[in-house]
CSV table of C-alpha atoms and ligand atoms in Angstrom, one decimal:
chain,number,residue,atom,x,y,z
A,100,MET,CA,0.3,-0.3,-0.3
A,101,LYS,CA,1.0,3.2,-0.8
A,102,THR,CA,1.8,6.6,1.8
A,103,ILE,CA,-1.3,7.5,3.2
A,104,ILE,CA,-1.4,11.2,2.4
A,105,GLU,CA,-3.2,14.7,3.3
A,106,PRO,CA,-6.1,14.3,1.3
A,107,PHE,CA,-5.7,18.9,1.0
A,108,LYS,CA,-3.4,21.0,-0.1
A,109,ILE,CA,-2.2,24.6,2.0
A,110,LYS,CA,-3.5,27.6,1.1
A,111,SER,CA,-2.9,29.7,4.0
A,112,ILE,CA,0.2,29.4,6.5
A,113,GLU,CA,1.0,30.6,9.9
A,114,PRO,CA,4.8,30.6,11.4
A,115,ILE,CA,5.8,29.3,14.1
A,116,LYS,CA,8.1,30.3,16.7
A,117,PHE,CA,11.2,29.0,17.7
A,118,THR,CA,12.8,29.4,21.1
A,119,THR,CA,15.8,28.7,22.3
A,120,GLN,CA,16.3,26.0,25.4
A,121,ALA,CA,17.0,29.3,27.7
A,122,GLU,CA,14.6,31.1,26.8
A,123,ARG,CA,11.8,28.1,27.3
A,124,GLU,CA,13.4,26.9,30.7
A,125,GLU,CA,12.5,30.9,31.7
A,126,VAL,CA,9.4,30.5,30.4
A,127,LEU,CA,8.7,27.6,32.4
A,128,GLN,CA,9.6,29.5,35.5
A,129,ARG,CA,7.6,32.2,34.8
A,130,ALA,CA,4.5,29.4,34.3
A,131,PHE,CA,4.4,28.7,37.3
A,132,TYR,CA,5.2,24.5,35.3
A,133,ASN,CA,1.4,24.5,33.6
A,134,PRO,CA,1.4,24.6,29.8
A,135,PHE,CA,-1.7,26.5,30.5
A,136,LEU,CA,0.3,29.6,31.7
A,137,ILE,CA,2.7,29.1,28.5
A,138,PRO,CA,1.7,32.0,26.4
A,139,ALA,CA,1.0,30.3,22.8
A,140,ASP,CA,3.3,32.2,21.1
A,141,ASP,CA,5.7,30.2,22.9
A,142,VAL,CA,4.8,27.1,21.9
A,143,LEU,CA,6.8,25.5,18.7
A,144,ILE,CA,4.5,23.0,18.8
A,145,ASP,CA,1.3,22.7,20.3
A,146,LEU,CA,0.3,19.5,21.1
A,147,LEU,CA,-2.0,20.5,23.8
A,148,THR,CA,-5.5,19.8,22.8
A,149,ASP,CA,-7.5,19.0,19.7
A,150,SER,CA,-9.9,21.4,21.1
A,151,GLY,CA,-11.0,24.1,18.3
A,152,THR,CA,-7.5,24.3,17.0
A,153,SER,CA,-8.6,23.3,14.3
A,154,ALA,CA,-7.8,24.0,10.1
A,155,MET,CA,-10.6,25.2,8.5
A,156,SER,CA,-11.5,24.4,4.8
A,157,ALA,CA,-12.0,26.7,2.6
A,158,LYS,CA,-15.5,26.4,1.9
A,159,GLN,CA,-16.0,27.0,5.6
A,160,TRP,CA,-13.8,30.2,5.2
A,161,ALA,CA,-16.4,31.1,2.9
A,162,GLY,CA,-19.0,29.6,5.0
A,163,ILE,CA,-18.0,32.8,8.1
A,164,MET,CA,-18.6,35.2,5.1
A,165,ASP,CA,-22.0,33.7,4.2
A,166,GLY,CA,-23.4,33.3,7.2
A,167,ASP,CA,-26.5,35.5,7.9
A,168,GLU,CA,-26.5,37.4,11.5
A,169,SER,CA,-29.9,37.6,11.5
A,170,TYR,CA,-30.9,37.5,15.5
A,171,ALA,CA,-34.0,35.3,15.0
A,172,GLY,CA,-34.8,32.3,12.4
A,173,SER,CA,-31.2,32.5,11.1
A,174,ARG,CA,-30.8,31.0,7.4
A,175,SER,CA,-27.3,30.1,9.4
A,176,PHE,CA,-29.3,27.9,11.8
A,177,PHE,CA,-31.1,25.8,9.3
A,178,ARG,CA,-28.5,25.2,7.8
A,179,PHE,CA,-26.8,23.8,10.9
A,180,GLU,CA,-29.8,22.4,12.0
A,181,LYS,CA,-30.5,20.2,9.3
A,182,ALA,CA,-26.7,19.1,9.4
A,183,VAL,CA,-26.9,18.2,13.1
A,184,ARG,CA,-30.1,16.3,12.3
A,185,GLY,CA,-29.0,14.8,9.4
A,186,LEU,CA,-26.3,13.2,11.4
A,187,THR,CA,-27.9,12.2,14.4
A,188,GLY,CA,-32.0,11.7,14.0
A,189,LEU,CA,-32.6,13.8,16.9
A,190,LYS,CA,-35.9,16.4,17.1
A,191,TYR,CA,-34.1,19.0,19.2
A,192,ILE,CA,-31.4,20.9,18.4
A,193,ILE,CA,-29.9,23.8,20.6
A,194,PRO,CA,-26.4,25.7,19.5
A,195,THR,CA,-24.6,26.3,22.0
A,196,HIS,CA,-21.5,28.1,22.7
A,197,GLN,CA,-18.9,25.4,23.1
A,198,GLY,CA,-19.1,21.8,24.4
A,199,ARG,CA,-19.9,22.7,28.2
A,200,ALA,CA,-22.8,25.1,28.0
A,201,ALA,CA,-24.5,22.5,26.6
A,202,GLU,CA,-23.3,19.8,29.6
A,203,LYS,CA,-23.7,22.4,31.8
A,204,ILE,CA,-27.6,23.0,30.6
A,205,LEU,CA,-28.3,19.9,31.0
A,206,PHE,CA,-27.2,19.1,34.5
A,207,SER,CA,-28.4,21.8,35.7
A,208,ILE,CA,-32.2,20.4,34.4
A,209,VAL,CA,-31.7,16.9,35.9
A,210,GLY,CA,-29.0,17.2,38.4
A,211,GLY,CA,-28.8,17.9,42.0
A,212,PRO,CA,-28.0,16.3,45.1
A,213,GLY,CA,-28.2,13.6,45.0
A,214,LYS,CA,-28.6,11.6,41.5
A,215,TYR,CA,-26.0,9.9,39.4
A,216,ILE,CA,-24.6,10.6,36.3
A,217,PRO,CA,-22.6,7.6,35.2
A,218,ASN,CA,-20.7,7.1,31.6
A,219,ASN,CA,-17.2,5.5,30.2
A,220,THR,CA,-15.7,8.1,31.8
A,221,HIS,CA,-16.8,11.5,32.1
A,222,PHE,CA,-14.8,14.3,30.5
A,223,ASP,CA,-13.2,17.0,32.8
A,224,THR,CA,-16.2,19.5,31.8
A,225,THR,CA,-18.9,17.4,31.7
A,226,ARG,CA,-17.3,15.8,35.4
A,227,ALA,CA,-17.5,19.2,36.7
A,228,ASN,CA,-20.3,20.1,35.4
A,229,VAL,CA,-22.4,17.7,37.2
A,230,GLU,CA,-20.8,17.8,40.3
A,231,PHE,CA,-21.2,21.9,39.9
A,232,THR,CA,-25.2,20.6,40.5
A,233,GLY,CA,-24.3,18.4,43.7
A,234,ALA,CA,-24.7,15.3,41.5
A,235,GLU,CA,-21.9,12.7,42.1
A,236,ALA,CA,-20.3,11.8,38.2
A,237,VAL,CA,-19.7,7.9,38.0
A,238,ASP,CA,-16.9,6.0,35.7
A,239,LEU,CA,-18.3,2.6,34.5
A,240,LEU,CA,-15.1,2.2,31.7
A,241,ILE,CA,-14.3,-2.0,30.9
A,242,GLU,CA,-11.1,-3.3,33.2
A,243,ASP,CA,-9.3,-3.7,29.9
A,244,GLY,CA,-10.3,-0.1,29.1
A,245,LYS,CA,-7.8,0.4,32.6
A,246,LYS,CA,-4.7,-1.3,31.5
A,247,PRO,CA,-2.3,0.7,28.9
A,248,ASP,CA,-0.5,-1.5,27.6
A,249,LEU,CA,-3.4,-3.9,26.8
A,250,ILE,CA,-3.8,-4.2,23.1
A,251,ALA,CA,-7.9,-4.3,21.8
A,252,ASP,CA,-10.3,-3.1,20.0
A,253,PHE,CA,-12.6,-1.0,21.7
A,254,LYS,CA,-10.9,-0.2,25.0
A,255,GLY,CA,-13.5,2.8,26.1
A,256,ASN,CA,-16.6,0.2,26.2
A,257,MET,CA,-19.0,1.1,28.7
A,258,ASP,CA,-18.6,-1.9,31.9
A,259,ILE,CA,-22.5,-3.4,31.5
A,260,GLN,CA,-22.6,-5.8,34.3
A,261,ALA,CA,-21.0,-2.7,36.4
A,262,LEU,CA,-24.1,-0.5,35.3
A,263,GLU,CA,-26.6,-2.7,36.2
A,264,SER,CA,-25.1,-3.3,39.9
A,265,PHE,CA,-24.9,0.6,39.9
A,266,ILE,CA,-28.9,1.1,38.7
A,267,GLU,CA,-29.3,-1.8,41.2
A,268,LYS,CA,-27.6,0.0,43.9
A,269,ARG,CA,-28.3,3.7,43.6
A,270,GLY,CA,-32.0,3.1,42.1
A,271,ALA,CA,-33.4,4.0,38.5
A,272,GLU,CA,-35.2,6.8,39.7
A,273,ASN,CA,-31.7,8.6,41.1
A,274,ILE,CA,-30.1,8.7,37.8
A,275,PRO,CA,-32.0,10.7,35.3
A,276,LEU,CA,-29.2,9.9,32.2
A,277,CYS,CA,-26.4,7.6,31.6
A,278,MET,CA,-23.9,9.2,29.0
A,279,ILE,CA,-21.4,7.3,26.8
A,280,THR,CA,-18.6,9.2,25.3
A,281,ILE,CA,-17.1,8.9,22.6
A,282,THR,CA,-14.6,8.2,21.6
A,283,ASN,CA,-13.7,8.2,25.3
A,284,ASN,CA,-11.0,11.5,25.5
A,285,SER,CA,-9.9,11.2,29.0
A,286,GLY,CA,-9.3,7.1,28.8
A,287,GLY,CA,-6.7,6.9,26.0
A,288,GLY,CA,-8.9,8.4,22.8
A,289,GLN,CA,-10.6,5.1,23.0
A,290,PRO,CA,-13.3,3.6,20.2
A,291,VAL,CA,-16.4,2.3,22.2
A,292,SER,CA,-18.2,-0.1,19.6
A,293,MET,CA,-21.3,-0.7,18.3
A,294,ALA,CA,-22.4,-3.5,20.3
A,295,ASN,CA,-21.7,-1.8,23.5
A,296,ILE,CA,-23.8,1.0,22.5
A,297,ARG,CA,-26.7,-1.0,22.1
A,298,GLU,CA,-26.8,-2.7,24.7
A,299,THR,CA,-26.5,0.2,27.4
A,300,LYS,CA,-29.0,1.4,25.5
A,301,ALA,CA,-31.3,-2.1,25.9
A,302,LEU,CA,-30.2,-2.4,29.3
A,303,LEU,CA,-31.1,1.1,30.5
A,304,ARG,CA,-34.2,0.7,28.2
A,305,LYS,CA,-35.1,-1.4,30.9
A,306,TYR,CA,-35.3,0.9,33.9
A,307,SER,CA,-36.1,3.9,31.9
A,308,ILE,CA,-33.1,5.6,31.8
A,309,PRO,CA,-32.3,8.1,28.9
A,310,LEU,CA,-28.8,7.8,27.4
A,311,PHE,CA,-27.0,9.9,25.9
A,312,LEU,CA,-23.8,9.9,23.7
A,313,ASP,CA,-21.1,12.6,24.7
A,314,ALA,CA,-20.5,12.8,20.5
A,315,CYS,CA,-17.8,15.0,20.7
A,316,ARG,CA,-15.2,12.5,18.1
A,317,PHE,CA,-18.5,10.6,16.9
A,318,ALA,CA,-17.0,10.6,13.3
A,319,GLU,CA,-13.3,8.9,14.5
A,320,ASN,CA,-15.8,6.6,16.8
A,321,ALA,CA,-17.7,5.8,13.7
A,322,PHE,CA,-14.6,5.6,11.3
A,323,PHE,CA,-13.2,2.6,14.3
A,324,ILE,CA,-16.4,0.2,13.8
A,325,LYS,CA,-16.0,1.0,10.7
A,326,LYS,CA,-12.2,-0.7,10.6
A,327,ARG,CA,-12.7,-3.0,13.4
A,328,GLU,CA,-16.1,-4.2,14.4
A,329,PRO,CA,-17.7,-7.1,12.4
A,330,GLY,CA,-20.9,-6.3,9.8
A,331,TYR,CA,-19.6,-2.3,9.5
A,332,ALA,CA,-17.1,-2.5,6.5
A,333,ASN,CA,-19.3,-1.9,3.7
A,334,LYS,CA,-21.0,1.2,5.6
A,335,SER,CA,-20.3,4.7,4.9
A,336,ILE,CA,-19.1,6.5,7.9
A,337,VAL,CA,-22.9,8.7,7.7
A,338,GLU,CA,-24.5,5.4,8.1
A,339,ILE,CA,-22.4,4.1,10.8
A,340,ALA,CA,-22.6,7.1,12.7
A,341,ARG,CA,-26.9,7.4,12.0
A,342,GLU,CA,-26.8,3.9,14.1
A,343,MET,CA,-24.6,5.0,17.2
A,344,PHE,CA,-27.2,7.9,17.9
A,345,SER,CA,-31.2,5.9,16.9
A,346,TYR,CA,-29.3,4.4,20.4
A,347,ALA,CA,-29.3,8.2,22.1
A,348,ASP,CA,-32.3,10.4,23.7
A,349,GLY,CA,-29.4,12.8,23.2
A,350,CYS,CA,-26.3,14.2,23.2
A,351,THR,CA,-24.0,16.8,24.0
A,352,MET,CA,-21.2,18.0,21.8
A,353,SER,CA,-17.8,20.2,21.2
A,354,ALA,CA,-18.0,21.1,17.9
A,355,LYS,CA,-14.3,22.0,18.5
A,356,LYS,CA,-13.9,18.5,17.8
A,357,ASP,CA,-15.7,16.5,14.9
A,358,ALA,CA,-17.2,20.0,13.2
A,359,LEU,CA,-14.1,21.2,12.3
A,360,VAL,CA,-14.4,24.7,13.7
A,361,ASN,CA,-12.5,26.8,16.5
A,362,MET,CA,-15.8,27.5,18.8
A,363,GLY,CA,-19.4,26.1,19.2
A,364,GLY,CA,-20.9,23.2,20.5
A,365,PHE,CA,-24.4,21.6,21.0
A,366,LEU,CA,-27.4,20.0,22.7
A,367,ALA,CA,-29.5,18.1,20.8
A,368,LEU,CA,-32.6,15.8,21.6
A,369,ASN,CA,-35.7,13.8,21.7
A,370,ASP,CA,-37.9,14.6,24.6
A,371,ALA,CA,-39.6,17.9,24.2
A,372,GLU,CA,-40.7,18.8,27.7
A,373,LEU,CA,-36.1,19.1,28.3
A,374,ALA,CA,-35.7,20.3,25.1
A,375,THR,CA,-38.1,23.5,26.6
A,376,LYS,CA,-36.8,23.7,29.5
A,377,ALA,CA,-33.0,23.3,27.9
A,378,ARG,CA,-34.1,26.4,25.4
A,379,ASN,CA,-35.6,28.7,28.8
A,380,ILE,CA,-31.9,28.5,30.3
A,381,LEU,CA,-30.1,28.7,27.1
A,382,ILE,CA,-32.4,32.3,26.3
A,383,VAL,CA,-30.8,33.2,30.3
A,384,THR,CA,-27.2,31.9,29.8
A,385,GLU,CA,-26.6,31.4,26.2
A,386,GLY,CA,-28.5,33.3,23.9
A,387,PHE,CA,-32.1,33.1,21.4
A,388,PRO,CA,-32.8,29.2,20.6
A,389,THR,CA,-31.7,29.8,16.6
A,390,TYR,CA,-28.4,31.3,18.0
A,391,GLY,CA,-27.5,29.5,21.2
A,392,GLY,CA,-24.1,31.8,22.1
A,393,LEU,CA,-22.4,31.7,18.5
A,394,ALA,CA,-22.9,33.8,15.2
A,395,GLY,CA,-25.0,33.0,12.6
A,396,ARG,CA,-20.8,32.8,10.6
A,397,ASP,CA,-20.2,29.8,13.9
A,398,LEU,CA,-23.5,27.5,12.4
A,399,GLU,CA,-22.6,28.1,9.2
A,400,ALA,CA,-19.0,26.9,9.6
A,401,ILE,CA,-20.0,24.0,12.4
A,402,ALA,CA,-22.7,22.5,8.7
A,403,GLN,CA,-20.2,22.5,6.4
A,404,GLY,CA,-17.5,20.8,8.7
A,405,LEU,CA,-20.3,18.6,9.3
A,406,GLU,CA,-20.5,17.5,6.3
A,407,GLU,CA,-16.3,17.1,5.8
A,408,ILE,CA,-15.7,15.1,9.0
A,409,VAL,CA,-17.3,12.2,7.6
A,410,ASP,CA,-15.4,11.9,4.3
A,411,GLU,CA,-13.3,9.0,4.6
A,412,HIS,CA,-10.3,9.8,2.8
A,413,TYR,CA,-10.2,13.0,5.7
A,414,LEU,CA,-10.8,9.9,9.1
A,415,THR,CA,-8.4,7.3,6.8
A,416,TYR,CA,-5.5,10.3,7.1
A,417,ARG,CA,-6.9,11.0,10.8
A,418,ILE,CA,-6.8,7.9,12.1
A,419,ARG,CA,-3.0,7.1,10.6
A,420,SER,CA,-1.4,10.0,11.7
A,421,VAL,CA,-2.0,9.9,14.8
A,422,GLU,CA,-0.7,5.6,14.5
A,423,TYR,CA,2.0,7.1,12.7
A,424,LEU,CA,3.9,9.2,15.6
A,425,GLY,CA,2.2,6.1,17.9
A,426,GLU,CA,4.3,3.7,15.8
A,427,LYS,CA,7.5,5.2,16.3
A,428,LEU,CA,7.6,5.5,19.5
A,429,ILE,CA,6.9,2.1,20.0
A,430,LYS,CA,9.4,1.0,18.0
A,431,ALA,CA,11.6,3.0,20.3
A,432,ASN,CA,10.0,1.0,23.1
A,433,VAL,CA,8.7,4.6,25.3
A,434,PRO,CA,5.3,3.1,26.8
A,435,ILE,CA,2.1,4.6,25.6
A,436,VAL,CA,-1.4,3.5,25.5
A,437,ARG,CA,-1.8,1.0,22.8
A,438,PRO,CA,-2.9,1.3,20.5
A,439,PRO,CA,-3.0,5.0,19.4
A,440,GLY,CA,-6.6,5.9,19.9
A,441,GLY,CA,-8.1,8.3,17.6
A,442,HIS,CA,-7.1,12.1,18.4
A,443,ALA,CA,-4.1,11.9,20.2
A,444,ILE,CA,-1.2,9.9,21.7
A,445,TYR,CA,-1.1,9.7,25.0
A,446,LEU,CA,2.7,8.7,27.1
A,447,ASP,CA,2.1,6.3,30.3
A,448,ALA,CA,4.1,8.0,32.6
A,449,LYS,CA,3.8,5.5,35.5
A,450,ARG,CA,5.9,3.6,33.6
A,451,PHE,CA,7.8,6.3,31.5
A,452,ALA,CA,9.3,7.9,35.0
A,453,SER,CA,9.0,4.3,37.2
A,454,HIS,CA,11.0,6.7,39.7
A,455,LEU,CA,8.4,9.1,40.5
A,456,SER,CA,5.2,8.8,42.9
A,457,PRO,CA,2.1,10.2,41.9
A,458,GLU,CA,2.2,12.2,44.2
A,459,GLN,CA,5.3,13.6,43.0
A,460,TYR,CA,2.9,14.1,39.0
A,461,PRO,CA,4.8,12.0,36.7
A,462,GLY,CA,3.0,13.1,33.7
A,463,GLN,CA,3.8,16.6,34.7
A,464,ALA,CA,7.2,16.7,34.8
A,465,ILE,CA,7.2,14.8,31.3
A,466,VAL,CA,4.7,18.2,30.0
A,467,CYS,CA,7.5,20.2,31.5
A,468,GLU,CA,10.9,18.8,29.3
A,469,LEU,CA,8.6,17.9,26.5
A,470,TYR,CA,8.6,21.7,26.3
A,471,ARG,CA,12.1,22.8,27.3
A,472,LEU,CA,13.8,20.1,25.2
A,473,GLY,CA,11.3,21.0,22.1
A,474,GLY,CA,8.9,23.5,22.8
A,475,ILE,CA,6.4,21.4,22.8
A,476,ARG,CA,3.1,21.8,24.8
A,477,THR,CA,0.8,18.7,25.8
A,478,VAL,CA,-1.0,17.6,28.3
A,479,GLU,CA,-0.8,15.8,31.9
A,480,ILE,CA,-4.3,13.5,32.0
A,481,GLY,CA,-3.7,12.4,35.2
A,482,SER,CA,-3.1,12.6,38.7
A,483,VAL,CA,-2.9,17.1,38.3
A,484,MET,CA,-6.2,16.3,36.3
A,485,PHE,CA,-8.4,13.9,37.9
A,486,GLY,CA,-6.2,13.0,41.4
A,487,ARG,CA,-8.7,13.6,45.2
A,488,TYR,CA,-7.6,14.9,48.8
A,489,ASP,CA,-8.9,12.3,51.0
A,490,LYS,CA,-10.3,15.4,53.8
A,491,SER,CA,-9.9,13.1,56.8
A,492,THR,CA,-5.9,12.5,55.9
A,493,HIS,CA,-5.3,15.4,53.2
A,494,THR,CA,-3.2,12.7,51.3
A,495,LEU,CA,-3.6,12.6,47.4
A,496,ILE,CA,-6.0,9.8,46.0
A,497,PRO,CA,-4.5,9.5,42.2
A,498,ALA,CA,-6.1,9.2,39.0
A,499,ALA,CA,-6.3,5.2,37.5
A,500,MET,CA,-4.1,6.7,35.1
A,501,GLU,CA,-0.7,9.0,34.7
A,502,LEU,CA,-0.6,9.7,31.4
A,503,VAL,CA,1.0,12.2,28.9
A,504,ARG,CA,-1.4,13.6,26.3
A,505,LEU,CA,-0.3,14.6,23.0
A,506,ALA,CA,-4.1,15.8,20.6
A,507,ILE,CA,-3.8,16.8,17.2
A,508,PRO,CA,-4.6,19.6,15.7
A,509,ARG,CA,-7.3,18.1,12.9
A,510,ARG,CA,-5.8,19.6,9.5
A,511,VAL,CA,-2.8,21.7,11.5
A,512,TYR,CA,0.6,19.6,11.0
A,513,THR,CA,2.4,17.9,8.4
A,514,GLN,CA,4.5,14.3,8.2
A,515,SER,CA,7.1,16.6,9.3
A,516,HIS,CA,6.0,18.2,12.8
A,517,ILE,CA,5.4,14.6,13.7
A,518,ASP,CA,8.6,13.5,12.7
A,519,TYR,CA,10.0,16.2,15.4
A,520,VAL,CA,7.4,15.3,17.5
A,521,ALA,CA,9.1,11.8,18.2
A,522,GLU,CA,12.8,12.8,18.2
A,523,VAL,CA,11.6,15.0,21.8
A,524,VAL,CA,9.8,12.1,22.5
A,525,LEU,CA,12.8,10.0,22.7
A,526,GLU,CA,15.0,12.2,23.3
A,527,VAL,CA,13.1,12.2,26.7
A,528,TYR,CA,12.6,9.0,27.5
A,529,ALA,CA,16.5,8.5,27.0
A,530,ASN,CA,17.2,10.5,29.9
A,531,ARG,CA,13.9,10.2,31.8
A,532,ASN,CA,16.1,8.9,34.8
A,533,THR,CA,16.3,12.7,35.3
A,534,LEU,CA,13.2,13.8,35.2
A,535,LYS,CA,12.2,15.7,38.6
A,536,GLY,CA,8.7,16.0,40.1
A,537,LEU,CA,6.8,18.7,41.1
A,538,VAL,CA,4.7,20.2,44.0
A,539,ILE,CA,1.6,22.0,43.8
A,540,THR,CA,1.8,25.6,46.1
A,541,GLU,CA,-1.6,26.9,44.5
A,542,GLU,CA,-4.8,25.2,42.9
A,543,ALA,CA,-8.4,26.3,42.1
A,544,PRO,CA,-11.4,24.0,44.1
A,545,MET,CA,-12.7,22.9,40.4
A,546,LEU,CA,-10.4,22.0,36.9
A,547,ARG,CA,-7.3,22.4,39.0
A,548,HIS,CA,-5.0,21.6,36.4
A,549,PHE,CA,-6.5,24.8,34.2
A,550,THR,CA,-4.2,27.0,36.8
A,551,ALA,CA,-2.7,25.1,38.8
A,552,LYS,CA,1.0,26.9,40.8
A,553,PHE,CA,3.5,24.3,40.6
A,554,ARG,CA,7.6,24.3,42.3
A,555,VAL,CA,9.7,21.5,40.5
A,556,LEU,CA,10.7,19.7,43.7
B,367,PLP,C1,-14.0,18.6,24.6
B,367,PLP,C2,-14.8,17.9,25.2
B,367,PLP,C3,-15.8,18.4,25.8
B,367,PLP,C4,-16.2,20.0,26.3
B,367,PLP,O1,-16.6,20.6,24.8
B,367,PLP,P1,-15.7,21.9,25.0
B,367,PLP,O2,-16.2,22.9,23.7
B,367,PLP,O3,-14.2,22.1,25.7
B,367,PLP,O4,-16.6,22.9,26.3
B,367,PLP,C5,-16.7,17.3,26.5
B,367,PLP,N1,-16.5,16.1,26.3
B,367,PLP,C6,-15.4,15.0,25.9
B,367,PLP,C7,-15.1,14.3,25.7
B,367,PLP,C8,-14.4,16.3,25.2
B,367,PLP,O5,-13.5,16.1,24.2
């Protein structure tokens, strides 16, 4: 087979700034060793997130000019609504300024003290929005999904037996809805199988609990189903997406991922009463239901992006470009979550920096070194992001996994950028014994990773 190439050519470019190692050391100090506090201009290759960092197509930019900015009943809204409904089959389509706004609206209606929201793995903003209402966010990922070096096709699957026991224990009346995150971002970008979505829905139906998809990466998930699940090889991505959504009663989506835009999101659902409640909140917090926190041009770009994301040439290149980086690291024995996920490579920091304990935040140490050595910005997804404190002993309850995510922005970097990234990771790995742990000196009560300050031990 020939090399899988980028299915586009470059029309407009953005220079990146080179810095010296000495300059980066200073930047790190000023940023208190938190990559979120580093000015983007001081970053060479930015793998902090694949969220809102996509390169838009010429047609999306044309849509930006063509957007209808009418306050009510904008033409761009109807195009957006049609695109979302066409993919999801869901009835009520509510635009929000990003994914977390959809979460905030949904959980402020169904959440509250005494309620439980199960998920394969809650993303950080989803968990925060559930917990903010006083409800409890529960992760019920299959055991295989927690083993970074175990190779399996669908490591994002929900543990259906655990879900059933959980429902029995807590009572269906206390579970207003169940979510499945496709792909499982916090668990390595691993996909969820169609069978698992179908079986989860069948179980929930018995208890009359609605199923919502956290659909940020629905197209990448659909592509994995096509490639890996029996019976789907000859189905189109749109057909697979429609089947996934056919088991859902609603979804939240950050358009900053698989809608290829820099800002946007939506909540979509079938329950008329819930939709009315959501729109009432939307008007107070986001905007009128036909724009909901977005400009008409944003809605236009999302509609176009949703058409482009289901292109198989695009998805083949997308999944291959992540796998390509993964292969290079695996060949050099760098411990990563296997197999590579859809949007990112996750370094297994526990094995990478095995001399550091979770209290020394091994993932954060690797993040800092990748920046210091190569100007590459990444993010820790481990005990900095998900660690809790035991209130009685004031000790850290570590996260299940200590990962460093190298998220690949969509359509932004070329193969030589990725080759460079692999070279830097290999160099950090070769010198891993010199990695130093960190302590947190300042943190916020929620989503602490965004603003926490660190000191090197
Ligand atoms: C990004 C993301 C969100 C939140 O979306 P925002 O647009 O960043 O608010 C929720 N869930 C998952 C799985 C995500 O990746």
